[in-house]
Amino acid sequence: MLYSKMLIPTLREDPTDAEVISHKLMLRAGMIRKLAAGIYTSLPLGHRVLRKTEEIIREEMNRAGALELTLPFVQPAEIWQESGRWDLYGKELLRFRDRGDRDFCLGPTHEEVITDVVRKEVTSYRQLPLILYQIHIKFRDEIRPRFGVMRAREFVMKDAYSFDVDEEAAEKSYRTMFDTYTRIFERCGLRFRAVEADTGPIGGSFSHEFMVLADSGEDSIFSCDSCSYAANKEKAEIGEEITDTRPVPQQALTRAETPGKRTIEEVSSFLKVTPKNLLKTLLYTADGSTVAVLIRGDHELNEVKLKNLLKADSVTLATDEEVERITSAPKGFAGPIGLKVKIIADHAVKGMNNCVTGGNAQDLHLLNVNRERDFAVDQFADLRAAQAGDRCPRCHGTLAVQRGIEVGHIFKLGIKYSKSLHATYLDPRGKEQYIVMGCYGIGVGRTVAAAIEQNHDKDGIIFPLPLAPFQVIVIPVNVKDTNIRDTAFTLYQSLAKEGLEVLIDDRDERPGIKFKDADLIGIPIRITVGAKAIENNQVDIKIRKTGQMELVQTGQVIEKVKGIVGAL
Ligand code: ATP
Ligand code: MG
């Protein structure tokens, strides 16, 4: 491919509207351009990288026996009404009407459509198992599209759905997809981790997120330093070691005036006690009823754990009015003593002694509050958000935190959709059974962006070879010099003939500009053809990732390049 004909509009300066490095570099390298918020064009270079990524995904999905199809992007409201999600999905679902006034939406995901296909086409156990997938556009009207293609509104996803006769078979499909995802991200050349994710009402460890490790990642990953346990922030359990220090003499309960002091920081500095000795009382509304949640002052509540414990569809912090009604005090002064609602507490509260709580009256806190003597807890549970240094829930190891970018998500759905949309099959005895489903997604553009977050330096992108738009770039330092030009073109053609993906920078530009662009767009191998090529048949080969340079005889370039490609 000729550089001059490729449309690679590189930019020298960082675009001002890009916050993260991958977004900056994708714009600067001329891979993408923005059309509207969260809506991007992939220019030829970006397109090639997306295609490379898709091809790896496609090969591995096919190897796993999954079948590719294409589902409609525009979907009628009826199937969403059947599944119940037309009303539940919220504003990420972009709805509109056609000329006949019928309701439609742009597909943010395709469970409804695929279940509709399967309920019509699958009737017998003999047709199962089945894994169907597509690599296609999604639209989600994200509240805050950001970071370029990382969180876009229109984006390409590989979405797959499995259909099985029973739970056991569904778990096998899940395993197969887990292994397939592992191979996909390994083949992409990425450092990643599969972490347990929250499954909501389904339970068990049947949801994993595949996280590309990068310091700029939005997600926290908790992993054990001595076993294979890894989970995302919502899911991370704590193997709490409860040290009940309570046999210490309990001191007399006292009142403390705390005018206007509401937050943990304000109260702890005003009363000169450490946050660790403060007991936070949070009032929550769970499916309409109120509960009080007690958390140690230096800890944070994990709302997902609370939601799962209460088996609630929704949990929200009580409004200021509700807090006043229940505690008879404005927000900021709640405490457990005398509360007439269910009290649940995090395990760490067990070990708290002579602590400080709100006094359920304006500007009042209480000191030396002791559980059992002063108030009762109805239930203890693991409720707090994990922190680095916490005990692993599976062994005696310690949890460490890393940052990551979620690029893939696999989930066991059970019969959620087959029940609501009535997708059944006949078992060997002719009995009708619900099909057990799973769903599996990979964000293609996000994977590319994550690869760049993980692989770049001050000069630009350092593409892992399998994702690179070209494997090799040949740079003639001066195209006006016909000797240099001809040598470069001969080399370019012989590399291409070997099946290598080669770009030749045939532009009449200074070498410095060509080198800068080659570094910016991240081509793994650079071959420079200059005076030495003419004088003593030698070219410079530079490896983008290591910066390593080597003089190679022109006749040995192909062998050398193939060796590097094999090793990278
Ligand atoms: P997130 O929590 O980041 O919003 P999600 O849980 O909504 O992700 P899924 O519905 O599981 O994501 O979608 C599967 C995959 O699609 C994700 O792992 C991610 O790689 C990709 N993806 C999801 N939303 C976006 C988006 N707005 N832009 C780009 N890729 C996305
Ligand atoms: Mg989302």
Short mmCIF file of C-alpha atoms in Angstrom, two decimals, residues 457 459 461-463 519 523-526 541-550 564 567-568:
data_model
loop_
_atom_site.label_atom_id
_atom_site.label_comp_id
_atom_site.label_asym_id
_atom_site.label_seq_id
_atom_site.Cartn_x
_atom_site.Cartn_y
_atom_site.Cartn_z
CA ASP A 457 5.00 5.85 24.38
CA ASP A 459 6.05 9.14 20.22
CA ILE A 461 1.08 4.01 19.33
CA ILE A 462 2.99 0.75 19.65
CA PHE A 463 0.58 -1.71 18.09
CA ASP A 519 6.20 6.03 15.13
CA ILE A 523 3.82 0.13 12.71
CA PRO A 524 5.85 -2.62 14.44
CA ILE A 525 8.74 -2.88 11.94
CA ARG A 526 10.35 0.04 10.12
CA ILE A 541 15.52 -2.23 10.48
CA LYS A 542 13.96 -0.72 13.59
CA ILE A 543 11.58 -2.40 15.98
CA ARG A 544 9.01 0.09 17.21
CA LYS A 545 8.43 -1.62 20.54
CA THR A 546 12.04 -1.81 21.71
CA GLY A 547 13.60 0.92 19.61
CA GLN A 548 16.22 -1.65 18.63
CA MET A 549 17.98 -0.83 15.30
CA GLU A 550 19.94 -3.16 13.11
CA ILE A 564 10.82 -10.59 13.79
CA ALA A 567 8.89 -13.44 17.52
CA LEU A 568 6.78 -10.33 18.18
#
